[in-house]
PDB file of C-alpha atoms in Angstrom:
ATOM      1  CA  UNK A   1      34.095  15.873 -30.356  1.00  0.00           C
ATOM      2  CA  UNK A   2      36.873  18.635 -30.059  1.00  0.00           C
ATOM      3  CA  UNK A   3      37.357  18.872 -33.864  1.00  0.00           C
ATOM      4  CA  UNK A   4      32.899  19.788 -33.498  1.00  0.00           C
ATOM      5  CA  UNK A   5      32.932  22.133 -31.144  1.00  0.00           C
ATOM      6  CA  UNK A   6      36.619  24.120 -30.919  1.00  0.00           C
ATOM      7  CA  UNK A   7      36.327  27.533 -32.065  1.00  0.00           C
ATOM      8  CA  UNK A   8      32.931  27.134 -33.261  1.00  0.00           C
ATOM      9  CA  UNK A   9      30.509  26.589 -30.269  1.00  0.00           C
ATOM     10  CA  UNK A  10      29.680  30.256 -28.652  1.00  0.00           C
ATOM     11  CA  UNK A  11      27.100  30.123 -26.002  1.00  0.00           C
ATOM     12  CA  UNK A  12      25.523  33.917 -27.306  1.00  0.00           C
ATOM     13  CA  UNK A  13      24.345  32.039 -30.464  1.00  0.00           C
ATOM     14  CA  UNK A  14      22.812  28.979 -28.693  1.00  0.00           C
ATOM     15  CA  UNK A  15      19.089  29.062 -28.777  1.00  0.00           C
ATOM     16  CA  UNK A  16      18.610  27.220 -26.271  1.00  0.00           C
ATOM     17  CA  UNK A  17      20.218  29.065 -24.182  1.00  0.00           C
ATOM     18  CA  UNK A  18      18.221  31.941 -25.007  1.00  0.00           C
ATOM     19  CA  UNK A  19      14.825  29.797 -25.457  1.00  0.00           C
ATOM     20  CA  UNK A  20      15.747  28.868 -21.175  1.00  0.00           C
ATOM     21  CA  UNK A  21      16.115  31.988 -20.173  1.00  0.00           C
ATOM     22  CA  UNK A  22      19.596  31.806 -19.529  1.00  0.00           C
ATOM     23  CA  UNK A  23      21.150  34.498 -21.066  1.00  0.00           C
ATOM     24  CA  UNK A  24      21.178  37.228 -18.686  1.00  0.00           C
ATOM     25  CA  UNK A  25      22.872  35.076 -16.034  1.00  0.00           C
ATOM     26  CA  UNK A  26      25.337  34.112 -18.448  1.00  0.00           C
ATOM     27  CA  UNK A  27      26.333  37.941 -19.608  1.00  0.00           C
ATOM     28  CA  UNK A  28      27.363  38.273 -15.768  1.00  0.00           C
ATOM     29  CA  UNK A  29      30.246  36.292 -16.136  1.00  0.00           C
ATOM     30  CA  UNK A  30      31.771  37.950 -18.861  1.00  0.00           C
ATOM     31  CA  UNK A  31      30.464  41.677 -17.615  1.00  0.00           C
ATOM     32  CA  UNK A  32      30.480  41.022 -13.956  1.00  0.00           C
ATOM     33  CA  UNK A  33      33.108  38.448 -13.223  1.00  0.00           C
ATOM     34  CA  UNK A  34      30.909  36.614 -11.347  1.00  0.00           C
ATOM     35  CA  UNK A  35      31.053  32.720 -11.348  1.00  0.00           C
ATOM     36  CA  UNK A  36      27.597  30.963 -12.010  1.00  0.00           C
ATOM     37  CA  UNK A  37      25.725  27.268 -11.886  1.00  0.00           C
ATOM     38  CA  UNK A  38      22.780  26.294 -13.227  1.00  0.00           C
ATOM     39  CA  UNK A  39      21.027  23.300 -15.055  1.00  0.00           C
ATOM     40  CA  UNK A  40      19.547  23.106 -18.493  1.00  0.00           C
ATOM     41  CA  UNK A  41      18.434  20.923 -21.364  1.00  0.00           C
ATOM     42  CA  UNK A  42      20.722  20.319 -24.631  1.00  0.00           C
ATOM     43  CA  UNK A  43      20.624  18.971 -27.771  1.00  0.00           C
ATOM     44  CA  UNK A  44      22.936  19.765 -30.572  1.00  0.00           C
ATOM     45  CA  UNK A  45      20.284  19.223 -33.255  1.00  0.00           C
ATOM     46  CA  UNK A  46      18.743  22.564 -31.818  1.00  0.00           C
ATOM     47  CA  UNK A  47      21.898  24.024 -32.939  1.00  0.00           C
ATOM     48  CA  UNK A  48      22.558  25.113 -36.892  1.00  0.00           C
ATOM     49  CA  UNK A  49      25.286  26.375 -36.932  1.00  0.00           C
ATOM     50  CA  UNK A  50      26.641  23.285 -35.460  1.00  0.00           C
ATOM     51  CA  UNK A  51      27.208  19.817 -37.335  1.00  0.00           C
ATOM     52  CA  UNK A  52      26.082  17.762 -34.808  1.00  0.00           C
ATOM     53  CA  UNK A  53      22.923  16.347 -36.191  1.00  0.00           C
ATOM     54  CA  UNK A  54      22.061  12.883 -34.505  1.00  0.00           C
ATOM     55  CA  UNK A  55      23.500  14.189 -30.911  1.00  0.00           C
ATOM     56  CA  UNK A  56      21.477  13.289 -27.770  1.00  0.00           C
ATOM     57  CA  UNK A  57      19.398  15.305 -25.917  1.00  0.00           C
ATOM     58  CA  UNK A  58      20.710  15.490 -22.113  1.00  0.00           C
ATOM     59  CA  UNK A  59      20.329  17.873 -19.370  1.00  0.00           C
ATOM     60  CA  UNK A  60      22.903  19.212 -17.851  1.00  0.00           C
ATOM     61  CA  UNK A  61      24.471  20.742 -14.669  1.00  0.00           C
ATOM     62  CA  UNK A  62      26.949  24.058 -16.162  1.00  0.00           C
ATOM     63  CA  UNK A  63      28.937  25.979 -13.939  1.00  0.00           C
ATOM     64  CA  UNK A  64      31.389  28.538 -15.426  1.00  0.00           C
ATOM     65  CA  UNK A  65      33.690  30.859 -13.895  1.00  0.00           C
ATOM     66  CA  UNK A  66      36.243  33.601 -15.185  1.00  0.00           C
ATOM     67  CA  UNK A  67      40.151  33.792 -15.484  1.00  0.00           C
ATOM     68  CA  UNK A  68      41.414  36.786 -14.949  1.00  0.00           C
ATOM     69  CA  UNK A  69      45.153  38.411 -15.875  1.00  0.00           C
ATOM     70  CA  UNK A  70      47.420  39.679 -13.140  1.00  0.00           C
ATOM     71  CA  UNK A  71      45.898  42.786 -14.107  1.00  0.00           C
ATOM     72  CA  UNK A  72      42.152  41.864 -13.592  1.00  0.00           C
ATOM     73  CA  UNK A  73      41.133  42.022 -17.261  1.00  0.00           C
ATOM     74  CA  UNK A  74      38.829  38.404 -18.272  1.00  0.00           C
ATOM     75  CA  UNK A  75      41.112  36.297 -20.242  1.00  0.00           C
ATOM     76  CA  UNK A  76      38.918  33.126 -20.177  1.00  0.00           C
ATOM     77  CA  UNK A  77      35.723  31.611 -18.706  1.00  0.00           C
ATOM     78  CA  UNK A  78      35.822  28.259 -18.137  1.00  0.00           C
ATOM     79  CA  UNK A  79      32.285  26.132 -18.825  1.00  0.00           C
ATOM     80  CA  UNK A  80      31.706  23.210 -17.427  1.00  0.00           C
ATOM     81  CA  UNK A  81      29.022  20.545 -18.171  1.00  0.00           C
ATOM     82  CA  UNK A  82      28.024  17.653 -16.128  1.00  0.00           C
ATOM     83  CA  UNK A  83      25.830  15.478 -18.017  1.00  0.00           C
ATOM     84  CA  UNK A  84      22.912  14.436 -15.201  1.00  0.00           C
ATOM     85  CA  UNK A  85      20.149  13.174 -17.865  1.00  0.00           C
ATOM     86  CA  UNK A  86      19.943   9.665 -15.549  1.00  0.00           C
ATOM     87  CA  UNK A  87      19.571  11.600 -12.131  1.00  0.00           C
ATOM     88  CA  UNK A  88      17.049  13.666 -13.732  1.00  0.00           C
ATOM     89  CA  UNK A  89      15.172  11.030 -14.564  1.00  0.00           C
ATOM     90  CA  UNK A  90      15.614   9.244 -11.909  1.00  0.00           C
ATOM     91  CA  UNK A  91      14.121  12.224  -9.957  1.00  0.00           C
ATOM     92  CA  UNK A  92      11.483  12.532 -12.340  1.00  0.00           C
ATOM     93  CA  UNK A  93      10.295   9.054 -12.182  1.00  0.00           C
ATOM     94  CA  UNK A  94      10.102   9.225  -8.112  1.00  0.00           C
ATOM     95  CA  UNK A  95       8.298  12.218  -8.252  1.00  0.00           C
ATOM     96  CA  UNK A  96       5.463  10.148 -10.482  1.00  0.00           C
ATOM     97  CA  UNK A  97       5.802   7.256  -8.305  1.00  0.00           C
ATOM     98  CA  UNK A  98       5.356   9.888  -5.254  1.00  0.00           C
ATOM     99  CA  UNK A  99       2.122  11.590  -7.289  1.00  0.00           C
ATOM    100  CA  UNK A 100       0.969   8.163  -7.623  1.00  0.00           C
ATOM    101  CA  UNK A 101       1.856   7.178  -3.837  1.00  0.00           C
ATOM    102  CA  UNK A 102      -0.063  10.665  -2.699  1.00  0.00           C
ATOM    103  CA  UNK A 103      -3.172   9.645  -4.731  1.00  0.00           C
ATOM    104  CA  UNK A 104      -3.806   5.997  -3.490  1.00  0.00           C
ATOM    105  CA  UNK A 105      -3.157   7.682  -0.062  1.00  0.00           C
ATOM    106  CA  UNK A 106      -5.263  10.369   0.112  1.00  0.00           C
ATOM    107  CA  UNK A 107      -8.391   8.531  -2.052  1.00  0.00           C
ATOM    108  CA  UNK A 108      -8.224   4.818  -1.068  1.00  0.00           C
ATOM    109  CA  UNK A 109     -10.900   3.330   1.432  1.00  0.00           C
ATOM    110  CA  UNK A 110      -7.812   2.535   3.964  1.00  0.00           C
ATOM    111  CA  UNK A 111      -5.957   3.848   6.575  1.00  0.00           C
ATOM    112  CA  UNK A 112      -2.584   4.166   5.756  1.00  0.00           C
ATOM    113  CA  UNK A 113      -0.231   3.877   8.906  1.00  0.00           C
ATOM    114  CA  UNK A 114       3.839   4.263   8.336  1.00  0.00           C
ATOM    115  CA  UNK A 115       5.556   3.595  11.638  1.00  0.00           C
ATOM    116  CA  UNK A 116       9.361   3.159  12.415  1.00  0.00           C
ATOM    117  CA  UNK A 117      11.469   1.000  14.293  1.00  0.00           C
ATOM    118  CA  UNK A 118      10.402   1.511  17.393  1.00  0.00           C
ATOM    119  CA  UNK A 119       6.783   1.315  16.129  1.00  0.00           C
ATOM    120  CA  UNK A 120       5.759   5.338  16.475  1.00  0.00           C
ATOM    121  CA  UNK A 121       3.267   6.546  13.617  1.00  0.00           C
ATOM    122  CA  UNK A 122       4.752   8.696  11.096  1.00  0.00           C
ATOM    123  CA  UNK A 123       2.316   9.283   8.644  1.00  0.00           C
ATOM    124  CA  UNK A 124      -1.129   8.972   8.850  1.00  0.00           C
ATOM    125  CA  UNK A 125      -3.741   9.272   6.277  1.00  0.00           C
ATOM    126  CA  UNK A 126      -7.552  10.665   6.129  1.00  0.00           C
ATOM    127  CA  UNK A 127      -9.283   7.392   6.168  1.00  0.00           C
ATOM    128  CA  UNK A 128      -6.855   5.975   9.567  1.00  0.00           C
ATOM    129  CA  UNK A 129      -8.361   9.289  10.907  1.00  0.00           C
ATOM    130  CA  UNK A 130     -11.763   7.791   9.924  1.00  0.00           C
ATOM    131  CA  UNK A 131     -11.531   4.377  11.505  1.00  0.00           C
ATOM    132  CA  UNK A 132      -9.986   5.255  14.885  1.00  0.00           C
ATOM    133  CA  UNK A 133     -10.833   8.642  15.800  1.00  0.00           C
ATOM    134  CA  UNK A 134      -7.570   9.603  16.287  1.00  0.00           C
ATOM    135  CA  UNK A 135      -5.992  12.731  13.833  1.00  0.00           C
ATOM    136  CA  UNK A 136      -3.336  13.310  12.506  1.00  0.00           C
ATOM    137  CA  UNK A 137      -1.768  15.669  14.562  1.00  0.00           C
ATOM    138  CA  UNK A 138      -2.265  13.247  17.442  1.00  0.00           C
ATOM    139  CA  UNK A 139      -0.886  10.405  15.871  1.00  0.00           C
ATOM    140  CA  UNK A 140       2.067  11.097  14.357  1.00  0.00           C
ATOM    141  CA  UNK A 141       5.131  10.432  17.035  1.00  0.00           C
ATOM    142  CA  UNK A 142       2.880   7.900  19.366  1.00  0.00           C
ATOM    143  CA  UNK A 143       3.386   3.973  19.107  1.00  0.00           C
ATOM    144  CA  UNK A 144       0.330   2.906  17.500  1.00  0.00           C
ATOM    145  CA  UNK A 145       0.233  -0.014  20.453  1.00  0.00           C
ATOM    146  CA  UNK A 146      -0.691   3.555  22.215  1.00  0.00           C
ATOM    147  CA  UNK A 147      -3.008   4.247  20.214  1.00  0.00           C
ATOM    148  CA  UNK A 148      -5.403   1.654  18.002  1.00  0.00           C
ATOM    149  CA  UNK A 149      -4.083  -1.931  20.059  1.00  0.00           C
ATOM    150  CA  UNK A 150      -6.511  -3.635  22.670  1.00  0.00           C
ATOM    151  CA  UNK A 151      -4.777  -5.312  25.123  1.00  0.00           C
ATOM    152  CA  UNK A 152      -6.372  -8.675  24.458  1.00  0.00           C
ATOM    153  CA  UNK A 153      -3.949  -8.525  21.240  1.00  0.00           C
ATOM    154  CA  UNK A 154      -0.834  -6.723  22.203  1.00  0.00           C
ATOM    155  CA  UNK A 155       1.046  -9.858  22.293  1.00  0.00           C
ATOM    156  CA  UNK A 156      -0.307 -10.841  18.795  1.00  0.00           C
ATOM    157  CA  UNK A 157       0.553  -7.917  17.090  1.00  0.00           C
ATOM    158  CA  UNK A 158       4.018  -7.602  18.848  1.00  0.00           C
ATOM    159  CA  UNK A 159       4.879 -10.454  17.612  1.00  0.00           C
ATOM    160  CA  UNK A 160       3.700  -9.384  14.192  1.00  0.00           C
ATOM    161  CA  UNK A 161       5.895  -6.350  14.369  1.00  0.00           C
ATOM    162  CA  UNK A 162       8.596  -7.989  15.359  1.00  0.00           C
ATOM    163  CA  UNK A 163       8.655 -10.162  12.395  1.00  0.00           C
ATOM    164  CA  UNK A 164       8.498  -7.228   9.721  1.00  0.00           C
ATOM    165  CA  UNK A 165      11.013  -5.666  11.455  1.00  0.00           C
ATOM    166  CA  UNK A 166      13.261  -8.733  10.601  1.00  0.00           C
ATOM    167  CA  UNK A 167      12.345  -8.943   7.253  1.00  0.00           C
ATOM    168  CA  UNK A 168       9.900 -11.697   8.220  1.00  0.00           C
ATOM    169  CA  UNK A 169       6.855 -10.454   6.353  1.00  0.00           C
ATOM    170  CA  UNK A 170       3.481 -11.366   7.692  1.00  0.00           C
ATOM    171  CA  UNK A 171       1.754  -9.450   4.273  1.00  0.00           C
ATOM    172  CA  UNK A 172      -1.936 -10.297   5.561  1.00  0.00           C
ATOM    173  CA  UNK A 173      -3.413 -10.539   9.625  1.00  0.00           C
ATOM    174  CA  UNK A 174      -6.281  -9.871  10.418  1.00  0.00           C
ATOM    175  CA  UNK A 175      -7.124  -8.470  14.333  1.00  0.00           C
ATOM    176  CA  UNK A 176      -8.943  -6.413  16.882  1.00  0.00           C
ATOM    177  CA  UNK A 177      -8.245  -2.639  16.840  1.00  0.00           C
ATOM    178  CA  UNK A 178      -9.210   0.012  19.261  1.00  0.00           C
ATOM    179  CA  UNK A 179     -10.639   3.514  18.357  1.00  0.00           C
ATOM    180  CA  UNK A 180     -10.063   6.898  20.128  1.00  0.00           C
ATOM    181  CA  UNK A 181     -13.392   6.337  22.149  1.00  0.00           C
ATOM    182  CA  UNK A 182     -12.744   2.604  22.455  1.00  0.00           C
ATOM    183  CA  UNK A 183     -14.953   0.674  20.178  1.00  0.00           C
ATOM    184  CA  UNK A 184     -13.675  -2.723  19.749  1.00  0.00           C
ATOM    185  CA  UNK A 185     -12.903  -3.121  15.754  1.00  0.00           C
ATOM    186  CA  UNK A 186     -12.072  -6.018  13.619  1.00  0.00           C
ATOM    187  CA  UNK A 187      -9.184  -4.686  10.695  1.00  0.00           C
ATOM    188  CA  UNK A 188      -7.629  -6.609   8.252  1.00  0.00           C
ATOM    189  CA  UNK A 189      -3.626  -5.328   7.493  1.00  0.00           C
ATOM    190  CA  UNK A 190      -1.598  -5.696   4.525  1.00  0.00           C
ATOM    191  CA  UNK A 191       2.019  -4.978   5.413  1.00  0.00           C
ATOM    192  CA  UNK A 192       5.082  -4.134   3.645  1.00  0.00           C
ATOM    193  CA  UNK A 193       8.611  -2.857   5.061  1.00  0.00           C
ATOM    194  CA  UNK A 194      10.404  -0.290   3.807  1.00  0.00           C
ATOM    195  CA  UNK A 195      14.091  -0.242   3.407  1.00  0.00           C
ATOM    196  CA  UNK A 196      16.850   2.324   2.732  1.00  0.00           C
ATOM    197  CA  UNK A 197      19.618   2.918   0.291  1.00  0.00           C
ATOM    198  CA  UNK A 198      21.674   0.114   1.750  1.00  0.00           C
ATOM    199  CA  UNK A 199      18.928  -2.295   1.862  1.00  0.00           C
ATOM    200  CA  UNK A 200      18.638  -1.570   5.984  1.00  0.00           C
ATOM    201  CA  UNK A 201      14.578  -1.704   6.870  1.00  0.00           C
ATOM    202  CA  UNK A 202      13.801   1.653   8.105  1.00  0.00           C
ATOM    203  CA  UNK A 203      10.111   1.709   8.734  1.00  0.00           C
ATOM    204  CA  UNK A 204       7.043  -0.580   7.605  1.00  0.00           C
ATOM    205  CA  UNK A 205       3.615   0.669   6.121  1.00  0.00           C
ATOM    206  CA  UNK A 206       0.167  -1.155   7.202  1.00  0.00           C
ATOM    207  CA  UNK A 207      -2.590  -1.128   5.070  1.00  0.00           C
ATOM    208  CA  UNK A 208      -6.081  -0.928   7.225  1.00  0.00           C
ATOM    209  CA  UNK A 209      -9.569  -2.241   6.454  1.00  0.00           C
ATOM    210  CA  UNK A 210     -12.389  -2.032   8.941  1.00  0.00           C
ATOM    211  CA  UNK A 211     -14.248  -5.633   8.720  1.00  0.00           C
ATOM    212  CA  UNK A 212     -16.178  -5.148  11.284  1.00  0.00           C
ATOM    213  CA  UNK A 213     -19.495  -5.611   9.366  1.00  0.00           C
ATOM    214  CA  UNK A 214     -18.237  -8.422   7.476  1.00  0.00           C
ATOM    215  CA  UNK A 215     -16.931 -10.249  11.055  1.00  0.00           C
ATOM    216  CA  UNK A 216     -20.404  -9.421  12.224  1.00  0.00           C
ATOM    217  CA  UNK A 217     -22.150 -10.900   9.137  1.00  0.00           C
ATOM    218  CA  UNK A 218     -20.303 -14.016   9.018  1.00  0.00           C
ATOM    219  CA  UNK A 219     -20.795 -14.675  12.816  1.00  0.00           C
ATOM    220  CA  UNK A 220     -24.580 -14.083  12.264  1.00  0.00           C
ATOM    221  CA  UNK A 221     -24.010 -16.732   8.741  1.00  0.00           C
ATOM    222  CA  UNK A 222     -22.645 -19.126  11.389  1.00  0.00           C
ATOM    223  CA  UNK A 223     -25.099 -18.683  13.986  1.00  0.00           C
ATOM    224  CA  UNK A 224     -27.729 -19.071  11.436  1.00  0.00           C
ATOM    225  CA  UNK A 225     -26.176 -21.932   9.814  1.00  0.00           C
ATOM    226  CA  UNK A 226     -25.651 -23.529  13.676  1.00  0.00           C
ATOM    227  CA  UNK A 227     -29.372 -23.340  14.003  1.00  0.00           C
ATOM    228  CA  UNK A 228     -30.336 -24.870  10.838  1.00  0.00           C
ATOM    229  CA  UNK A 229     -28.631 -27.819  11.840  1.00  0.00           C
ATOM    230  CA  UNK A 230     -30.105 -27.752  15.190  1.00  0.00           C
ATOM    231  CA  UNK A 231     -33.128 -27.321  13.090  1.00  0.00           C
ATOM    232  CA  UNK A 232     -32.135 -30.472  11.069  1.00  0.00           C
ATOM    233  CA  UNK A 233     -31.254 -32.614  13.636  1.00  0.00           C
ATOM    234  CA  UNK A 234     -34.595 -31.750  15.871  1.00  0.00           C
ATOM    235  CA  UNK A 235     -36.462 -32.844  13.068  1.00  0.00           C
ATOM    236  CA  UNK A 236     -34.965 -36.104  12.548  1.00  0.00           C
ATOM    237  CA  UNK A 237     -35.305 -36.677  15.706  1.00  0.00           C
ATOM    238  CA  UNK A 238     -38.654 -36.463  15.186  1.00  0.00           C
ATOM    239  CA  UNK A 239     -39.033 -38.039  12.500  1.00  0.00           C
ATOM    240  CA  UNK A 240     -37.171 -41.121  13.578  1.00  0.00           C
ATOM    241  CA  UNK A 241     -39.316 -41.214  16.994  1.00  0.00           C
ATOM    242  CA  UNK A 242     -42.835 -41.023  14.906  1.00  0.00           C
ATOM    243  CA  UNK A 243     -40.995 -43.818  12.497  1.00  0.00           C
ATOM    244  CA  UNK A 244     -40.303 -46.107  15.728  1.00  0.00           C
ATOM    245  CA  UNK A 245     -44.371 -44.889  17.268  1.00  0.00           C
ATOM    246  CA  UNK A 246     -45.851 -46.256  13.920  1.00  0.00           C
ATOM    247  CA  UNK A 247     -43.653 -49.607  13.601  1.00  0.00           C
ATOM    248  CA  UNK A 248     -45.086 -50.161  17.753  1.00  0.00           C
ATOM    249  CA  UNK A 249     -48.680 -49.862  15.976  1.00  0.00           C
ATOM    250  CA  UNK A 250     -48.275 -51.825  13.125  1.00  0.00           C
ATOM    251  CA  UNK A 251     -46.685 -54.946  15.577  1.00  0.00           C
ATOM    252  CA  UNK A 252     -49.222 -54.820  17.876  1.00  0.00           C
ATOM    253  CA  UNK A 253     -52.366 -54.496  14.562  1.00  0.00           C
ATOM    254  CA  UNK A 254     -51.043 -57.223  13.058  1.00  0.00           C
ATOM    255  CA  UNK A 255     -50.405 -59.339  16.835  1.00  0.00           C
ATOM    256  CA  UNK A 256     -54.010 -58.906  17.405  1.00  0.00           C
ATOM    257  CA  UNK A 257     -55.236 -59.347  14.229  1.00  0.00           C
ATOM    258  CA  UNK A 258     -53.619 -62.820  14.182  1.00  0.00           C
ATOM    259  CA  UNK A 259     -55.682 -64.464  16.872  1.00  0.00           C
ATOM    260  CA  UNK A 260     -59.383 -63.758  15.193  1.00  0.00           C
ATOM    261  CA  UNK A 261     -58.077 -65.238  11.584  1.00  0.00           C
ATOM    262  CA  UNK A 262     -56.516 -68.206  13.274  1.00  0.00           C
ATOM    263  CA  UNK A 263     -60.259 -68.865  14.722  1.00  0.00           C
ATOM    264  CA  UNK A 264     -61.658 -67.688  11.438  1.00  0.00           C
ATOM    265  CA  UNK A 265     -58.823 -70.563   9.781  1.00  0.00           C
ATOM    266  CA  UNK A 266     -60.053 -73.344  12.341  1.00  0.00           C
ATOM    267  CA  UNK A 267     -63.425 -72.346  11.714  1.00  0.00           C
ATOM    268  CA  UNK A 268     -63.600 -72.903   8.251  1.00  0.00           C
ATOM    269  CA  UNK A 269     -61.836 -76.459   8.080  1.00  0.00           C
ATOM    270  CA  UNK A 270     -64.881 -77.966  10.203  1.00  0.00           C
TER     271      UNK A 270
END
């Protein structure tokens, strides 16, 4: 409050002023006239000869300027504080989240593609170098339907882009991808669009796997699993025809065993 900090604040005794290095700058209003900004931390518990135990620490924007008499001597300096402890943080808290971003980028098994409206690359990681062939250098400011689409799914993945562009997310498709020295790929995408300020959707950002393998090993499964049941069905085949063989056999044994024990019957009643 006024009652506080009137006529008993001075910014030579504040040690954190001194602590920030500030004091210097500060000496060149009152010695230099010169008018000054500059940010800083504050806490009046820092401050004893101040009774403002309990205060909040904030960080602050200061500018402070001199007021000269019509005859140039410093009459006053004017200090100004703008209290900026939320954009701080807020700044702070995106540059984790960016640190964070940077390291699942740069480490993760995926390539990372950003692209913008009109679907040109503008970022693209290590590992999207890795599965298509194509650097960064040469990405960046191509449409990826340039670079990593085969034809046979242009129309698939226009569509696709379309949708995320209209805030119709597809998160998860899976398709063929082309590579620098055109090998045919299978890659699955996780997508997500990004938006600005005003909520507008600026850009998108695909996630890429290469499944190739695991396409390649689940057509061989199904092959294999195709041919069992050929397998299967062959054999009961089989196995039905020899069933249908031995019930001929065991008609025509008992047809002619029938005639000898009707003899043998007729026989043995004389």
């Amino acid at each position: 409050t006024d009652e506080q900090l009137v006529g008993k604040y001075n910014v030579f005794e504040d040690p954190l002023v001194e602590q920030q290095g500030l004091m210097p700058l500060i000496r060149t209003v009152y010695e230099e006239g010169k008018s000054i900004s500059f940010t800083c931390d504050w806490s009046g518990d820092d401050i004893p000869t101040l009774d403002l135990k309990g205060s909040n620490s904030v960080s602050i924007e200061a500018k402070m300027f001199p007021i000269h008499s019509p005859e140039g001597a410093l009459t006053n300096v004017v200090f100004i504080w703008i209290d900026v402890t939320e954009r701080k943080r807020a700044i702070e808290n995106l540059q984790k989240s960016e640190v964070r971003f940077r390291s699942v980028y740069e480490t993760a098994p995926l390539g990372f593609v950003i692209w913008d409206k009109n679907c040109k690359v503008m970022e693209w990681n290590d590992q999207a170098e890795k599965i298509f062939g194509w650097t960064s250098a040469e990405a960046v400011g191509e449409s990826f339907f340039n670079l990593i689409i085969p034809d046979e799914d242009l129309e698939f993945v226009a569509e696709v882009a379309t949708d995320l562009l209209h805030g119709k997310i597809e998160k998860h498709v899976i398709n063929r991808n082309i590579t620098k020295t055109g090998n045919i790929l299978w890659c699955e995408w996780n997508n997500a669009i990004i938006r600005d300020g005003d909520g507008n959707i600026t850009a998108a950002i695909s996630l890429g796997l290469d499944i190739t393998n695991r396409i390649k090993i689940e057509e061989e499964l199904k092959q294999y699993h195709e041919h069992l049941e050929d397998m299967v069905r062959e054999r009961t085949a089989e196995i039905e025809s020899k069933n249908k063989e031995l019930e001929t056999f065991t008609y025509s044994v008992s047809h002619d065993l029938k005639a000898p024990l009707r003899g043998i019957d007729g026989y043995s009643r004389l």
